[in-house]
C-alpha positions as a LaTeX table, in Angstrom:
\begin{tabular}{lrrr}
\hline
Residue & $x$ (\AA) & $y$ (\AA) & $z$ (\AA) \\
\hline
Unk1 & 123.16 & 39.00 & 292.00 \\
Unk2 & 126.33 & 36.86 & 292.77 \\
Unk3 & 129.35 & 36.56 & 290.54 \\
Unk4 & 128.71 & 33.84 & 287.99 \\
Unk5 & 125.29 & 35.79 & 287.10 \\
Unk6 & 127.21 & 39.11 & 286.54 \\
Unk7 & 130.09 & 37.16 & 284.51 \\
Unk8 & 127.01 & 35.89 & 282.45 \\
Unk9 & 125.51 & 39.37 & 281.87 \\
Unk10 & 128.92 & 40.78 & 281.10 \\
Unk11 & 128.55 & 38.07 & 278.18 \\
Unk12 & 125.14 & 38.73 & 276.90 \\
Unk13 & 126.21 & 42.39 & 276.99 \\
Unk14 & 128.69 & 41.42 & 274.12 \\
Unk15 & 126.29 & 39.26 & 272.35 \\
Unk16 & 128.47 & 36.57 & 273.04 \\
Unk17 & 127.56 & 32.71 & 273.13 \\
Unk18 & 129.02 & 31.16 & 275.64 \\
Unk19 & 132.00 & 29.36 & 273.49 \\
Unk20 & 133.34 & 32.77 & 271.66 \\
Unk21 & 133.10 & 34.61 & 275.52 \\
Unk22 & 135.43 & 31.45 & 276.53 \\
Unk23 & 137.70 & 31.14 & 273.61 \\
Unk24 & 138.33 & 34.90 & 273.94 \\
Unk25 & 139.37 & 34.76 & 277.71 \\
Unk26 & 141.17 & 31.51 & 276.97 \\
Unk27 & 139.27 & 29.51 & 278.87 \\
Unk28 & 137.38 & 26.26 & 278.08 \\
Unk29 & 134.04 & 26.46 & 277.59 \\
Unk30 & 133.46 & 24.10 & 280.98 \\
Unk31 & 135.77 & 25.89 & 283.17 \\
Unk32 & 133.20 & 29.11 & 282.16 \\
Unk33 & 130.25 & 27.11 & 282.48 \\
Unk34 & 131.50 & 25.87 & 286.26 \\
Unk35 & 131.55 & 29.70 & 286.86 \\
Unk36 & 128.15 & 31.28 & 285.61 \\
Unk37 & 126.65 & 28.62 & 287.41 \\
Unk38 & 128.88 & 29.00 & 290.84 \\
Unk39 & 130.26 & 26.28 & 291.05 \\
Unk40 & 133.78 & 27.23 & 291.14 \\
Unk41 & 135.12 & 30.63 & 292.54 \\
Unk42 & 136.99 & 32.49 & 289.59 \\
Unk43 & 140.73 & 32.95 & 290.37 \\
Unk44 & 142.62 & 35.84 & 290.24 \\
Unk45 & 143.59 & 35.22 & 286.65 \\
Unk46 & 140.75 & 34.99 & 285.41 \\
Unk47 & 139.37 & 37.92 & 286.35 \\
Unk48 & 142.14 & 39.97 & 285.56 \\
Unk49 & 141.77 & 37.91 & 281.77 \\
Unk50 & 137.74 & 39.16 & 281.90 \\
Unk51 & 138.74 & 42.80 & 282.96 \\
Unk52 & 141.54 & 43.22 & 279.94 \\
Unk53 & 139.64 & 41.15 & 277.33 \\
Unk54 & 136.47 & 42.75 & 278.12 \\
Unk55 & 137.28 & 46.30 & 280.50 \\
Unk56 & 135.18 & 45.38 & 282.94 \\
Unk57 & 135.22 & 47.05 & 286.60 \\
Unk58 & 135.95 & 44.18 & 288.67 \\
Unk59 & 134.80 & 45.74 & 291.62 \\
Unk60 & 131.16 & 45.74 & 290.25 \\
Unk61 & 132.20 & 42.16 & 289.12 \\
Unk62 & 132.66 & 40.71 & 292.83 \\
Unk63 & 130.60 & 43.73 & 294.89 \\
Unk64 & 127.98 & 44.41 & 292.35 \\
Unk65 & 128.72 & 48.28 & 293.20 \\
Unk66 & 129.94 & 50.66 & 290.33 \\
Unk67 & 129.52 & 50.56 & 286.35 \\
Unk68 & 129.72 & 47.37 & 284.81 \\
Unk69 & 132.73 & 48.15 & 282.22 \\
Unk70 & 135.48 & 50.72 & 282.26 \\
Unk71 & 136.51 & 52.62 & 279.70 \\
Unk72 & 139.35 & 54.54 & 280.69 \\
Unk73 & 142.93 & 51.76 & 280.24 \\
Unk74 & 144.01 & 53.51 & 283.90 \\
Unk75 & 141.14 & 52.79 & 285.42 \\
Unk76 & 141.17 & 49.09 & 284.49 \\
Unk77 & 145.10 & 49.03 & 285.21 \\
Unk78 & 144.06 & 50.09 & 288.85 \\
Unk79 & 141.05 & 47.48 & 289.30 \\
Unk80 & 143.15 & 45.31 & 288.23 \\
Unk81 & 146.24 & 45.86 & 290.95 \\
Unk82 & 143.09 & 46.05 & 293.07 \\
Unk83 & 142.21 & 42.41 & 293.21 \\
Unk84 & 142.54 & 40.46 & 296.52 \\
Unk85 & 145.83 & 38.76 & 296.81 \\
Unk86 & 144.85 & 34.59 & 297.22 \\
Unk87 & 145.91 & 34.81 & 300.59 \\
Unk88 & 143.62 & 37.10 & 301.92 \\
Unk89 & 140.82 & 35.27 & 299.66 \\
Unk90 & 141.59 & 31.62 & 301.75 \\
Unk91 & 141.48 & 30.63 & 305.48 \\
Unk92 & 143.32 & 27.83 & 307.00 \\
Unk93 & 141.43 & 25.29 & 308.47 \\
Unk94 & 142.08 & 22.61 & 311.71 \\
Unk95 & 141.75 & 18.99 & 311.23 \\
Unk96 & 141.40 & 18.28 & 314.88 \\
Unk97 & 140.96 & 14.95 & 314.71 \\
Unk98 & 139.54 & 11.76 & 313.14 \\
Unk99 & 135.40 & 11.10 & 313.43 \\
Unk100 & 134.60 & 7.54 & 313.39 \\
Unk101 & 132.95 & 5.85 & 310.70 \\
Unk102 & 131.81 & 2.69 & 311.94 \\
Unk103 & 131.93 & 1.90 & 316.21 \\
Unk104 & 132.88 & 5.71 & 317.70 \\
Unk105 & 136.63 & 6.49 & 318.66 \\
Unk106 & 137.29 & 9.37 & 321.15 \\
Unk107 & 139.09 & 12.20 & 320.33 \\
Unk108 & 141.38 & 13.94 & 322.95 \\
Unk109 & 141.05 & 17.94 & 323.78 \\
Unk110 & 143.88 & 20.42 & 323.36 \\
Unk111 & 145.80 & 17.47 & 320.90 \\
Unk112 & 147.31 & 18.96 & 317.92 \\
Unk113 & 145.94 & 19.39 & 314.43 \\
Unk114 & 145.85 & 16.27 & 312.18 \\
Unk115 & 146.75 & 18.97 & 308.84 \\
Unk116 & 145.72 & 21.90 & 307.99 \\
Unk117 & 143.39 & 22.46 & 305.05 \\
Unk118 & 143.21 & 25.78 & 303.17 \\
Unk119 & 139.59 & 27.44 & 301.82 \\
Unk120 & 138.24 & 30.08 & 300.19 \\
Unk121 & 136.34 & 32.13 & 302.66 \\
Unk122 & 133.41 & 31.95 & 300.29 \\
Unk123 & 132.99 & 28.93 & 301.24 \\
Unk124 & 133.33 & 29.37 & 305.29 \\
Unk125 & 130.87 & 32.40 & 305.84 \\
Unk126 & 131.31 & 31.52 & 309.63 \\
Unk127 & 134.82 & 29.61 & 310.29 \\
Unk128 & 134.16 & 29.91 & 314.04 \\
Unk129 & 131.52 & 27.71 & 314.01 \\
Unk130 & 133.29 & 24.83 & 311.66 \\
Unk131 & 134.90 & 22.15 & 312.95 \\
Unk132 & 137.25 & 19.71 & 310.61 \\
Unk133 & 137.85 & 15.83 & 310.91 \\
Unk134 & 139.06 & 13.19 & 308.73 \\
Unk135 & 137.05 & 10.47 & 308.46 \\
Unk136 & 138.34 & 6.89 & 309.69 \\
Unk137 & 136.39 & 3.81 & 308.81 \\
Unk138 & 134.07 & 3.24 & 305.62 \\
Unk139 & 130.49 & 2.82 & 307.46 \\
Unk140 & 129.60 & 6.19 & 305.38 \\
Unk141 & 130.99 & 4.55 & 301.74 \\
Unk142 & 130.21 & 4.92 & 299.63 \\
Unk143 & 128.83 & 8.78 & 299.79 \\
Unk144 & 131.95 & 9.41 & 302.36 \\
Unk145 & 135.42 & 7.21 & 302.16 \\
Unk146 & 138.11 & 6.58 & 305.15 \\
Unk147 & 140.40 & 9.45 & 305.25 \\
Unk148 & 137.96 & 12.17 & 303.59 \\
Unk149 & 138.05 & 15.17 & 305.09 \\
Unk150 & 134.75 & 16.73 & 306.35 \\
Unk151 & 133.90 & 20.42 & 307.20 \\
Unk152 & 130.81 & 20.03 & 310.57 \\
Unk153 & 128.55 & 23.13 & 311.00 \\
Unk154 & 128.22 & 23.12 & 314.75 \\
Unk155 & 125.43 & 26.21 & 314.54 \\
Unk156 & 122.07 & 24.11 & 313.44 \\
Unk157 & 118.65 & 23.81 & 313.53 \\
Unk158 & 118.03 & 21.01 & 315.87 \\
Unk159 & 114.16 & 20.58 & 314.17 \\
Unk160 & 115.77 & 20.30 & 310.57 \\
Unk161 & 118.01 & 17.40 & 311.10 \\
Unk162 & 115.75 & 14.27 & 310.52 \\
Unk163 & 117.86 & 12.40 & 307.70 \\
Unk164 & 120.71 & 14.52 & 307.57 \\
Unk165 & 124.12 & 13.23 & 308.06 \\
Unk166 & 125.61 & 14.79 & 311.41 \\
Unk167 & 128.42 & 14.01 & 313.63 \\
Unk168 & 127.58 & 12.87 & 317.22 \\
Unk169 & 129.29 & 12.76 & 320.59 \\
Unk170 & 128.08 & 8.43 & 322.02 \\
Unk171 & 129.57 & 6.89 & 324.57 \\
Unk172 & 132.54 & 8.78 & 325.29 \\
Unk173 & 133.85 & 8.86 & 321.25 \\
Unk174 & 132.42 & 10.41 & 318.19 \\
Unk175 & 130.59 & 9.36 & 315.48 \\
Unk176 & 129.26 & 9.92 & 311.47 \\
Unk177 & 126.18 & 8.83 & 310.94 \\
Unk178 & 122.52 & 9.85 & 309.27 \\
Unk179 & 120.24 & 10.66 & 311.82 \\
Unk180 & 116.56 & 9.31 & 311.86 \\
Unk181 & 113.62 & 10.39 & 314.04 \\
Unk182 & 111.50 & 7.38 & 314.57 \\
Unk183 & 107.96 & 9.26 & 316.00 \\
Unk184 & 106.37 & 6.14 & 315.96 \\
Unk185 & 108.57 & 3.88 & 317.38 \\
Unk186 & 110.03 & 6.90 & 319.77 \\
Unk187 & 113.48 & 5.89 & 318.95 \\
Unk188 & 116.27 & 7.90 & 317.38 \\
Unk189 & 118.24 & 5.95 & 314.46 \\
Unk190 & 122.24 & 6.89 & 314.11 \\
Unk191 & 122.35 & 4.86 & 310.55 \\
Unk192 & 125.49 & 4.19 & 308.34 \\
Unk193 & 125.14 & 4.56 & 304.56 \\
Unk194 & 127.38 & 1.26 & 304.43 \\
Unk195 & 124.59 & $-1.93$ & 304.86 \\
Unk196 & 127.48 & $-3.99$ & 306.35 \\
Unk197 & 127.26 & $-1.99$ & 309.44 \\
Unk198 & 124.51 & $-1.67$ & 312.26 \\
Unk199 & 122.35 & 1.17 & 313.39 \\
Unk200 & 122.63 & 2.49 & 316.44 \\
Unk201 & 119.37 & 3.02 & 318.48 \\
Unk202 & 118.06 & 5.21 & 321.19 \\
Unk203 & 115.03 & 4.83 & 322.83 \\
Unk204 & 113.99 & 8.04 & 323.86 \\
Unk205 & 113.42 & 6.86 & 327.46 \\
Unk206 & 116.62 & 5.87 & 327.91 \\
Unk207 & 119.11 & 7.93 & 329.67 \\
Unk208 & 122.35 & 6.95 & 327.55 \\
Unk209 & 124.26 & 10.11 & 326.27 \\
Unk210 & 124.06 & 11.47 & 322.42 \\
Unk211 & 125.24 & 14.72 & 321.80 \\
Unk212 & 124.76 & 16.21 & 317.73 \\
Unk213 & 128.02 & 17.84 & 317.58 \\
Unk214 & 127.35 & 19.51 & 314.09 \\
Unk215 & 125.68 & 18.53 & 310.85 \\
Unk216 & 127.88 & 17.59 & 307.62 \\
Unk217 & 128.42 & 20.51 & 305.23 \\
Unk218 & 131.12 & 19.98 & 303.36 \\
Unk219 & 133.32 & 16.50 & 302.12 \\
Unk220 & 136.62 & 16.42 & 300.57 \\
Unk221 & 138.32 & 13.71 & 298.66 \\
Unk222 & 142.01 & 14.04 & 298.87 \\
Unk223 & 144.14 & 12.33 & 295.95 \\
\hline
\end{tabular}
């Protein structure tokens, strides 16, 4: 069970709806939502908000291990002072570099970071194989813009790529594109989202370098 679904039992435990359980926390009834369905990580206030309001063990809230609620004030003082500090819930992330959208750039080893971009862990279960670039061009727009930033898994399944958007290694720069298998045609398609541009085609006979860096997990819109 992850956390939203235990925040959501800890709710239907008080024979709660949904806007009472927010309006007693403080919280509007869309920030809650965005959490019982996971789509936000609860911060640090909130849960210490959920354990006073509500004594719950927040261990059991973000481990699932232990009693749900606590009864003894102490004991929730201590889970409490227990929480992760934000720090040690983030990681700081690399931009190495800017990917290409439109004709590929190169990007030069051992250069220094563009920025750094900082996560929550939850959402980097394996940082070591992530690799960060802002995007420079708008052959991906309008799904990806020039100057998002974009998180690359570089540990994929080769056989479930066809139509996923991936970065590539051509002709000595890098690349964002969709990639297509054409069996009948034996050609692979490198195609922009962006109709203005062209695809870029490999017949599978041909001996011209592609390399699939990663495949896109992650985009970020900076404001």
């Amino acid at each position: 069970m992850c956390i939203g679904k235990r925040i959501n039992k800890i709710r239907l435990e008080n024979n709660l709806n949904q806007v009472d359980f927010s309006q007693a926390l403080g919280y509007t009834q869309a920030a809650i939502s965005r959490y019982i369905n996971d789509k936000t990580t609860p911060e640090s206030d909130f849960l210490k908000s959920l354990s006073k309001v509500y004594n719950v063990n927040i261990n059991w809230l973000l481990t699932g291990e232990g009693s749900m609620f606590l009864s003894d004030p102490q004991d929730i003082q201590s889970s409490i002072l227990n929480l992760p500090s934000p720090r040690a819930r983030t990681i700081s992330i690399p931009v190495v570099g800017e990917i290409a959208a439109g004709p590929p750039i190169e990007i030069y080893n051992n250069q220094e970071p563009l920025m750094h971009i900082t996560l929550e862990k939850s959402l980097i279960p394996h940082p070591d194989k992530i690799i960060c670039f802002r995007v420079h061009g708008s052959s991906m727009e309008p799904e990806i813009m020039h100057r998002d930033i974009i998180l690359i898994n570089s540990d994929f399944d080769r056989l479930a790529l066809d139509h996923k958007i991936c970065a590539f290694r051509v002709d000595g720069g890098i690349t964002l594109k969709r990639l297509i298998y054409n069996h009948k045609c034996e050609t692979t398609l490198l195609i922009p989202i962006n109709q203005c541009y062209d695809p870029i085609v490999f017949h599978w006979e041909e001996t011209r370098d592609i390399e699939i860096i990663g495949v896109l997990m992650f985009c970020f819109r900076r404001y």
